[in-house]
Amino acid sequence: MYALVDCNNFYASCERVFQPKFNGKPVAILSNNDGCVISRSNEAKEAGVLMGAPAFKIRELVKEKNVKLFSSNYPLYGDLSNRVMAILGQFTPNVEIYSIDEAFLNFDGLNVLDYYDYGLQMKTRVQKWVGIPVCIGFAPTKALSKVANKIAKEFQYRTNGVYVIDTEEKRIKALKWTKIEDVWGIGYRTKKKAKLRNIITALDFTAPQHEAWIKKEMGVIGLRLKCELEGKSVLDLEPVTEQKKSIATTRSFPKQISDFDLLRERIATFAAVCAEKLRKQNSCCHTIIVMLVVDKHSVKASKYYFNMAVTLPYASNSTLTISNAAIELLKKLHKGNEGIRFKKAGVVVTELIDEDKKQFQLFDEENPKHLALMKAMDQLNNKIGDAKVKLATQNLKLTWNMNQNHLSPKYTTRFNEILEIKCL
């Protein structure tokens, strides 16, 4: 038996944990630079706040409906997510963290007599220990657990946020209720093609006459999805891996930038962050990519996306090496594009290998002093905090240059912002 645990309106719920005065009131979370809405409470949805709506377009609605806006506080959200996942691990050792607010659980080998009661225990413990409301769907397969979770969330008052698909009758009824566009793995284009074949519900998708079409349009992935919806488990939990295959640091700017020195400082900072992440997972990179993006809504240009890559002669996780390489790429990108205002930039490091599997070169090798320097730099930053030791090309007083006019404190990740309680 599988379960999908999904945190309800996760970002909004995280803000409410420490500010319960907003319970029952419309709350919306904005993206980086307070650009657009990325999370909404149920009350905000009812007030008419649309997902992805630009902040400047909903100003009047926010005032009229008294919607509380928050800037995205990812350190807080990430920490609370880790706490939720740790609690789920107490109920089964088989946990696949699917996203920051979702996890698949597998209960094979565990003696669970009543999955509904077990789900209520999980839900209650997460709510009590972390303060985050969750919904849980149980089913024999991962795809069906997604369907069960949606039912639990849609009918919370009838299900108490927990729903179990454990009979054939429940499976058929759930698939009849589920629209094809709500099926896990069905995208916008596939949905349009499916509806042209009169595939309206998930149950229609499992009909035998559509198998050839599914194989042609979706290949093996589609056939696996069909088996999953039929109750045949073919998708196991993904193995836990700490090492990423690539690391990207990208940010939008509060104001569009054309000045090379300002762009260089941002690229140097993004490169430094990538290098630090590499060292944290004991990896090195071979390839570095720098990207610049023009705002196509405010600037008329023939090209809106610029990028360039370089492959290093040796694998590296040195901030000096990666930053210097990124700045050289920026020089080439900026040359001939002077005067163009960019709204976003980023650095991506890829072709990663384990640090202990790095092959040394005979003629062209990195300065061996970098290893000791980076180690000392990381130790100082871990001790002092806030990345106090930086390259001279970086802004020593600033890491992220973003508009965050509605930012809440980092209650659990920064000691000087810890929650204060006044006892009278």
PDB file of C-alpha atoms in Angstrom, residues 91-272:
ATOM      1  CA  PHE A  91       5.496   5.849  10.430  1.00  0.00           C
ATOM      2  CA  THR A  92       7.470   4.040   7.722  1.00  0.00           C
ATOM      3  CA  PRO A  93      11.141   3.973   6.696  1.00  0.00           C
ATOM      4  CA  ASN A  94      10.098   4.008   3.033  1.00  0.00           C
ATOM      5  CA  VAL A  95       9.658   7.693   2.209  1.00  0.00           C
ATOM      6  CA  GLU A  96      10.167   9.418  -1.157  1.00  0.00           C
ATOM      7  CA  ILE A  97      10.236  13.209  -0.826  1.00  0.00           C
ATOM      8  CA  TYR A  98       8.487  14.203  -4.037  1.00  0.00           C
ATOM      9  CA  SER A  99       8.556  17.976  -3.513  1.00  0.00           C
ATOM     10  CA  ILE A 100       8.866  20.496  -0.696  1.00  0.00           C
ATOM     11  CA  ASP A 101       5.272  19.765   0.378  1.00  0.00           C
ATOM     12  CA  GLU A 102       4.629  16.226  -0.895  1.00  0.00           C
ATOM     13  CA  ALA A 103       5.925  12.756  -0.070  1.00  0.00           C
ATOM     14  CA  PHE A 104       5.114   9.210  -1.180  1.00  0.00           C
ATOM     15  CA  LEU A 105       5.147   6.526   1.514  1.00  0.00           C
ATOM     16  CA  ASN A 106       5.270   2.754   1.108  1.00  0.00           C
ATOM     17  CA  PHE A 107       4.005   0.416   3.825  1.00  0.00           C
ATOM     18  CA  ASP A 108       5.133  -2.958   2.436  1.00  0.00           C
ATOM     19  CA  GLY A 109       6.297  -5.194   5.256  1.00  0.00           C
ATOM     20  CA  LEU A 110       4.472  -3.191   7.921  1.00  0.00           C
ATOM     21  CA  ASN A 111       1.525  -4.639   9.802  1.00  0.00           C
ATOM     22  CA  VAL A 112      -1.049  -1.868   9.416  1.00  0.00           C
ATOM     23  CA  LEU A 113      -4.531  -3.092  10.322  1.00  0.00           C
ATOM     24  CA  ASP A 114      -6.466   0.108   9.591  1.00  0.00           C
ATOM     25  CA  TYR A 115      -4.955   2.537   7.087  1.00  0.00           C
ATOM     26  CA  TYR A 116      -7.596   5.179   7.714  1.00  0.00           C
ATOM     27  CA  ASP A 117      -6.805   5.243  11.436  1.00  0.00           C
ATOM     28  CA  TYR A 118      -3.073   5.166  10.654  1.00  0.00           C
ATOM     29  CA  GLY A 119      -3.529   8.165   8.367  1.00  0.00           C
ATOM     30  CA  LEU A 120      -5.381  10.076  11.076  1.00  0.00           C
ATOM     31  CA  GLN A 121      -2.481   9.414  13.450  1.00  0.00           C
ATOM     32  CA  MET A 122      -0.010  10.791  10.888  1.00  0.00           C
ATOM     33  CA  LYS A 123      -2.161  13.837  10.195  1.00  0.00           C
ATOM     34  CA  THR A 124      -2.660  14.579  13.890  1.00  0.00           C
ATOM     35  CA  ARG A 125       1.037  14.259  14.728  1.00  0.00           C
ATOM     36  CA  VAL A 126       2.156  16.564  11.918  1.00  0.00           C
ATOM     37  CA  GLN A 127      -0.495  19.126  12.888  1.00  0.00           C
ATOM     38  CA  LYS A 128       0.410  18.973  16.577  1.00  0.00           C
ATOM     39  CA  TRP A 129       4.200  18.907  16.264  1.00  0.00           C
ATOM     40  CA  VAL A 130       4.703  21.294  13.333  1.00  0.00           C
ATOM     41  CA  GLY A 131       1.366  23.043  12.885  1.00  0.00           C
ATOM     42  CA  ILE A 132       1.033  22.196   9.184  1.00  0.00           C
ATOM     43  CA  PRO A 133      -2.302  20.721   7.972  1.00  0.00           C
ATOM     44  CA  VAL A 134      -1.938  17.749   5.613  1.00  0.00           C
ATOM     45  CA  CYS A 135      -4.161  15.464   3.563  1.00  0.00           C
ATOM     46  CA  ILE A 136      -3.351  11.808   2.979  1.00  0.00           C
ATOM     47  CA  GLY A 137      -4.442   9.407   0.255  1.00  0.00           C
ATOM     48  CA  PHE A 138      -3.879   5.636   0.499  1.00  0.00           C
ATOM     49  CA  ALA A 139      -4.026   3.267  -2.475  1.00  0.00           C
ATOM     50  CA  PRO A 140      -2.323   0.170  -3.932  1.00  0.00           C
ATOM     51  CA  THR A 141      -0.283   2.285  -6.410  1.00  0.00           C
ATOM     52  CA  LYS A 142       1.406   5.679  -6.487  1.00  0.00           C
ATOM     53  CA  ALA A 143      -0.875   7.077  -9.204  1.00  0.00           C
ATOM     54  CA  LEU A 144      -3.993   5.957  -7.332  1.00  0.00           C
ATOM     55  CA  SER A 145      -2.644   7.449  -4.093  1.00  0.00           C
ATOM     56  CA  LYS A 146      -2.535  10.785  -5.941  1.00  0.00           C
ATOM     57  CA  VAL A 147      -6.207  10.342  -6.802  1.00  0.00           C
ATOM     58  CA  ALA A 148      -7.031   9.355  -3.212  1.00  0.00           C
ATOM     59  CA  ASN A 149      -5.194  12.410  -1.916  1.00  0.00           C
ATOM     60  CA  LYS A 150      -7.184  14.698  -4.184  1.00  0.00           C
ATOM     61  CA  ILE A 151     -10.421  13.176  -2.860  1.00  0.00           C
ATOM     62  CA  ALA A 152      -9.213  13.630   0.734  1.00  0.00           C
ATOM     63  CA  LYS A 153      -8.423  17.279   0.033  1.00  0.00           C
ATOM     64  CA  GLU A 154     -11.602  18.018  -1.924  1.00  0.00           C
ATOM     65  CA  PHE A 155     -13.898  16.496   0.705  1.00  0.00           C
ATOM     66  CA  GLN A 156     -12.005  17.244   3.915  1.00  0.00           C
ATOM     67  CA  TYR A 157     -15.107  17.560   6.092  1.00  0.00           C
ATOM     68  CA  ARG A 158     -16.379  14.125   5.042  1.00  0.00           C
ATOM     69  CA  THR A 159     -13.002  12.337   5.009  1.00  0.00           C
ATOM     70  CA  ASN A 160     -11.184  14.216   7.806  1.00  0.00           C
ATOM     71  CA  GLY A 161      -8.382  14.701   5.301  1.00  0.00           C
ATOM     72  CA  VAL A 162      -7.706  10.953   4.870  1.00  0.00           C
ATOM     73  CA  TYR A 163      -9.046   8.687   2.117  1.00  0.00           C
ATOM     74  CA  VAL A 164      -8.269   5.044   1.393  1.00  0.00           C
ATOM     75  CA  ILE A 165      -8.818   3.291  -1.946  1.00  0.00           C
ATOM     76  CA  ASP A 166      -8.784  -0.338  -0.822  1.00  0.00           C
ATOM     77  CA  THR A 167     -11.554  -1.916  -2.878  1.00  0.00           C
ATOM     78  CA  GLU A 168     -12.330  -2.243  -6.570  1.00  0.00           C
ATOM     79  CA  GLU A 169     -15.580  -0.349  -6.042  1.00  0.00           C
ATOM     80  CA  LYS A 170     -13.739   2.631  -4.549  1.00  0.00           C
ATOM     81  CA  ARG A 171     -11.170   2.552  -7.374  1.00  0.00           C
ATOM     82  CA  ILE A 172     -13.825   2.693 -10.098  1.00  0.00           C
ATOM     83  CA  LYS A 173     -15.748   5.415  -8.296  1.00  0.00           C
ATOM     84  CA  ALA A 174     -12.574   7.487  -7.792  1.00  0.00           C
ATOM     85  CA  LEU A 175     -11.550   7.186 -11.460  1.00  0.00           C
ATOM     86  CA  LYS A 176     -15.029   8.197 -12.621  1.00  0.00           C
ATOM     87  CA  TRP A 177     -14.790  11.316 -10.443  1.00  0.00           C
ATOM     88  CA  THR A 178     -11.271  12.272 -11.555  1.00  0.00           C
ATOM     89  CA  LYS A 179     -11.005  14.455 -14.658  1.00  0.00           C
ATOM     90  CA  ILE A 180      -8.341  13.448 -17.157  1.00  0.00           C
ATOM     91  CA  GLU A 181      -6.441  16.734 -16.650  1.00  0.00           C
ATOM     92  CA  ASP A 182      -6.171  15.947 -12.935  1.00  0.00           C
ATOM     93  CA  VAL A 183      -4.413  12.624 -13.514  1.00  0.00           C
ATOM     94  CA  TRP A 184      -0.778  12.567 -12.418  1.00  0.00           C
ATOM     95  CA  GLY A 185       1.446  12.848 -15.515  1.00  0.00           C
ATOM     96  CA  ILE A 186      -1.204  14.199 -17.924  1.00  0.00           C
ATOM     97  CA  GLY A 187      -0.095  17.557 -19.311  1.00  0.00           C
ATOM     98  CA  TYR A 188      -1.987  20.263 -21.174  1.00  0.00           C
ATOM     99  CA  ARG A 189      -1.248  18.940 -24.665  1.00  0.00           C
ATOM    100  CA  THR A 190      -2.026  15.330 -23.780  1.00  0.00           C
ATOM    101  CA  LYS A 191      -5.274  16.456 -22.156  1.00  0.00           C
ATOM    102  CA  LYS A 192      -6.391  18.193 -25.368  1.00  0.00           C
ATOM    103  CA  LYS A 193      -5.567  15.127 -27.487  1.00  0.00           C
ATOM    104  CA  ALA A 194      -7.281  12.831 -24.989  1.00  0.00           C
ATOM    105  CA  LYS A 195     -10.487  14.835 -25.019  1.00  0.00           C
ATOM    106  CA  LEU A 196     -10.585  14.658 -28.819  1.00  0.00           C
ATOM    107  CA  ARG A 197     -10.805  10.873 -28.339  1.00  0.00           C
ATOM    108  CA  ASN A 198     -13.564  11.344 -25.784  1.00  0.00           C
ATOM    109  CA  ILE A 199     -11.265  10.483 -22.873  1.00  0.00           C
ATOM    110  CA  ILE A 200     -12.841  12.725 -20.265  1.00  0.00           C
ATOM    111  CA  THR A 201     -12.140  10.914 -16.996  1.00  0.00           C
ATOM    112  CA  ALA A 202      -9.378   8.760 -15.545  1.00  0.00           C
ATOM    113  CA  LEU A 203     -11.659   5.738 -15.986  1.00  0.00           C
ATOM    114  CA  ASP A 204     -11.923   6.490 -19.722  1.00  0.00           C
ATOM    115  CA  PHE A 205      -8.120   6.501 -19.852  1.00  0.00           C
ATOM    116  CA  THR A 206      -7.987   2.883 -18.626  1.00  0.00           C
ATOM    117  CA  ALA A 207     -10.430   1.589 -21.277  1.00  0.00           C
ATOM    118  CA  PRO A 208      -8.816  -1.198 -23.422  1.00  0.00           C
ATOM    119  CA  GLN A 209      -9.631   0.505 -26.740  1.00  0.00           C
ATOM    120  CA  HIS A 210      -7.332   3.420 -25.895  1.00  0.00           C
ATOM    121  CA  GLU A 211      -4.224   1.361 -25.165  1.00  0.00           C
ATOM    122  CA  ALA A 212      -2.766   1.650 -28.686  1.00  0.00           C
ATOM    123  CA  TRP A 213      -3.295   5.421 -28.673  1.00  0.00           C
ATOM    124  CA  ILE A 214      -1.668   5.737 -25.232  1.00  0.00           C
ATOM    125  CA  LYS A 215       1.352   3.758 -26.419  1.00  0.00           C
ATOM    126  CA  LYS A 216       1.679   5.960 -29.519  1.00  0.00           C
ATOM    127  CA  GLU A 217       1.229   9.308 -27.742  1.00  0.00           C
ATOM    128  CA  MET A 218       2.863   8.661 -24.354  1.00  0.00           C
ATOM    129  CA  GLY A 219       4.993   5.578 -24.875  1.00  0.00           C
ATOM    130  CA  VAL A 220       6.057   3.395 -21.961  1.00  0.00           C
ATOM    131  CA  ILE A 221       5.283   6.158 -19.458  1.00  0.00           C
ATOM    132  CA  GLY A 222       1.657   6.240 -20.553  1.00  0.00           C
ATOM    133  CA  LEU A 223       1.306   2.451 -20.380  1.00  0.00           C
ATOM    134  CA  ARG A 224       2.766   2.461 -16.876  1.00  0.00           C
ATOM    135  CA  LEU A 225       0.308   5.146 -15.840  1.00  0.00           C
ATOM    136  CA  LYS A 226      -2.555   3.062 -17.219  1.00  0.00           C
ATOM    137  CA  CYS A 227      -1.391   0.048 -15.204  1.00  0.00           C
ATOM    138  CA  GLU A 228      -1.132   2.179 -12.076  1.00  0.00           C
ATOM    139  CA  LEU A 229      -4.685   3.461 -12.479  1.00  0.00           C
ATOM    140  CA  GLU A 230      -5.852  -0.132 -12.968  1.00  0.00           C
ATOM    141  CA  GLY A 231      -4.409  -0.959  -9.561  1.00  0.00           C
ATOM    142  CA  LYS A 232      -1.250  -2.712 -10.802  1.00  0.00           C
ATOM    143  CA  SER A 233       1.790  -1.238  -9.085  1.00  0.00           C
ATOM    144  CA  VAL A 234       4.662  -0.662 -11.533  1.00  0.00           C
ATOM    145  CA  LEU A 235       6.207   2.504 -10.062  1.00  0.00           C
ATOM    146  CA  ASP A 236       8.364   2.050  -6.976  1.00  0.00           C
ATOM    147  CA  LEU A 237       9.613   4.765  -4.663  1.00  0.00           C
ATOM    148  CA  GLU A 238      12.544   6.649  -6.127  1.00  0.00           C
ATOM    149  CA  PRO A 239      15.830   5.915  -4.327  1.00  0.00           C
ATOM    150  CA  VAL A 240      17.024   8.654  -2.001  1.00  0.00           C
ATOM    151  CA  THR A 241      19.938  10.576  -3.478  1.00  0.00           C
ATOM    152  CA  GLU A 242      21.583  13.549  -1.847  1.00  0.00           C
ATOM    153  CA  GLN A 243      23.720  14.515  -4.825  1.00  0.00           C
ATOM    154  CA  LYS A 244      22.193  16.710  -7.511  1.00  0.00           C
ATOM    155  CA  LYS A 245      23.014  16.209 -11.193  1.00  0.00           C
ATOM    156  CA  SER A 246      23.312  19.952 -11.763  1.00  0.00           C
ATOM    157  CA  ILE A 247      23.102  23.065  -9.621  1.00  0.00           C
ATOM    158  CA  ALA A 248      21.576  26.362 -10.739  1.00  0.00           C
ATOM    159  CA  THR A 249      21.415  29.745  -9.061  1.00  0.00           C
ATOM    160  CA  THR A 250      19.184  32.228 -10.878  1.00  0.00           C
ATOM    161  CA  ARG A 251      17.460  35.378  -9.711  1.00  0.00           C
ATOM    162  CA  SER A 252      15.412  38.213 -11.151  1.00  0.00           C
ATOM    163  CA  PHE A 253      16.606  41.747 -10.437  1.00  0.00           C
ATOM    164  CA  PRO A 254      14.531  44.384  -8.612  1.00  0.00           C
ATOM    165  CA  LYS A 255      15.370  46.707 -11.502  1.00  0.00           C
ATOM    166  CA  GLN A 256      16.579  45.889 -14.983  1.00  0.00           C
ATOM    167  CA  ILE A 257      20.367  46.076 -15.296  1.00  0.00           C
ATOM    168  CA  SER A 258      22.542  47.025 -18.241  1.00  0.00           C
ATOM    169  CA  ASP A 259      25.718  48.130 -16.414  1.00  0.00           C
ATOM    170  CA  PHE A 260      28.472  45.516 -16.758  1.00  0.00           C
ATOM    171  CA  ASP A 261      29.913  46.042 -13.265  1.00  0.00           C
ATOM    172  CA  LEU A 262      26.532  45.398 -11.653  1.00  0.00           C
ATOM    173  CA  LEU A 263      26.019  42.294 -13.784  1.00  0.00           C
ATOM    174  CA  ARG A 264      29.516  41.075 -12.927  1.00  0.00           C
ATOM    175  CA  GLU A 265      28.819  41.373  -9.202  1.00  0.00           C
ATOM    176  CA  ARG A 266      25.602  39.358  -9.542  1.00  0.00           C
ATOM    177  CA  ILE A 267      27.236  36.647 -11.670  1.00  0.00           C
ATOM    178  CA  ALA A 268      30.166  36.407  -9.222  1.00  0.00           C
ATOM    179  CA  THR A 269      27.711  35.959  -6.341  1.00  0.00           C
ATOM    180  CA  PHE A 270      25.655  33.323  -8.180  1.00  0.00           C
ATOM    181  CA  ALA A 271      28.838  31.442  -9.087  1.00  0.00           C
ATOM    182  CA  ALA A 272      30.009  31.562  -5.462  1.00  0.00           C
TER     183      ALA A 272
END
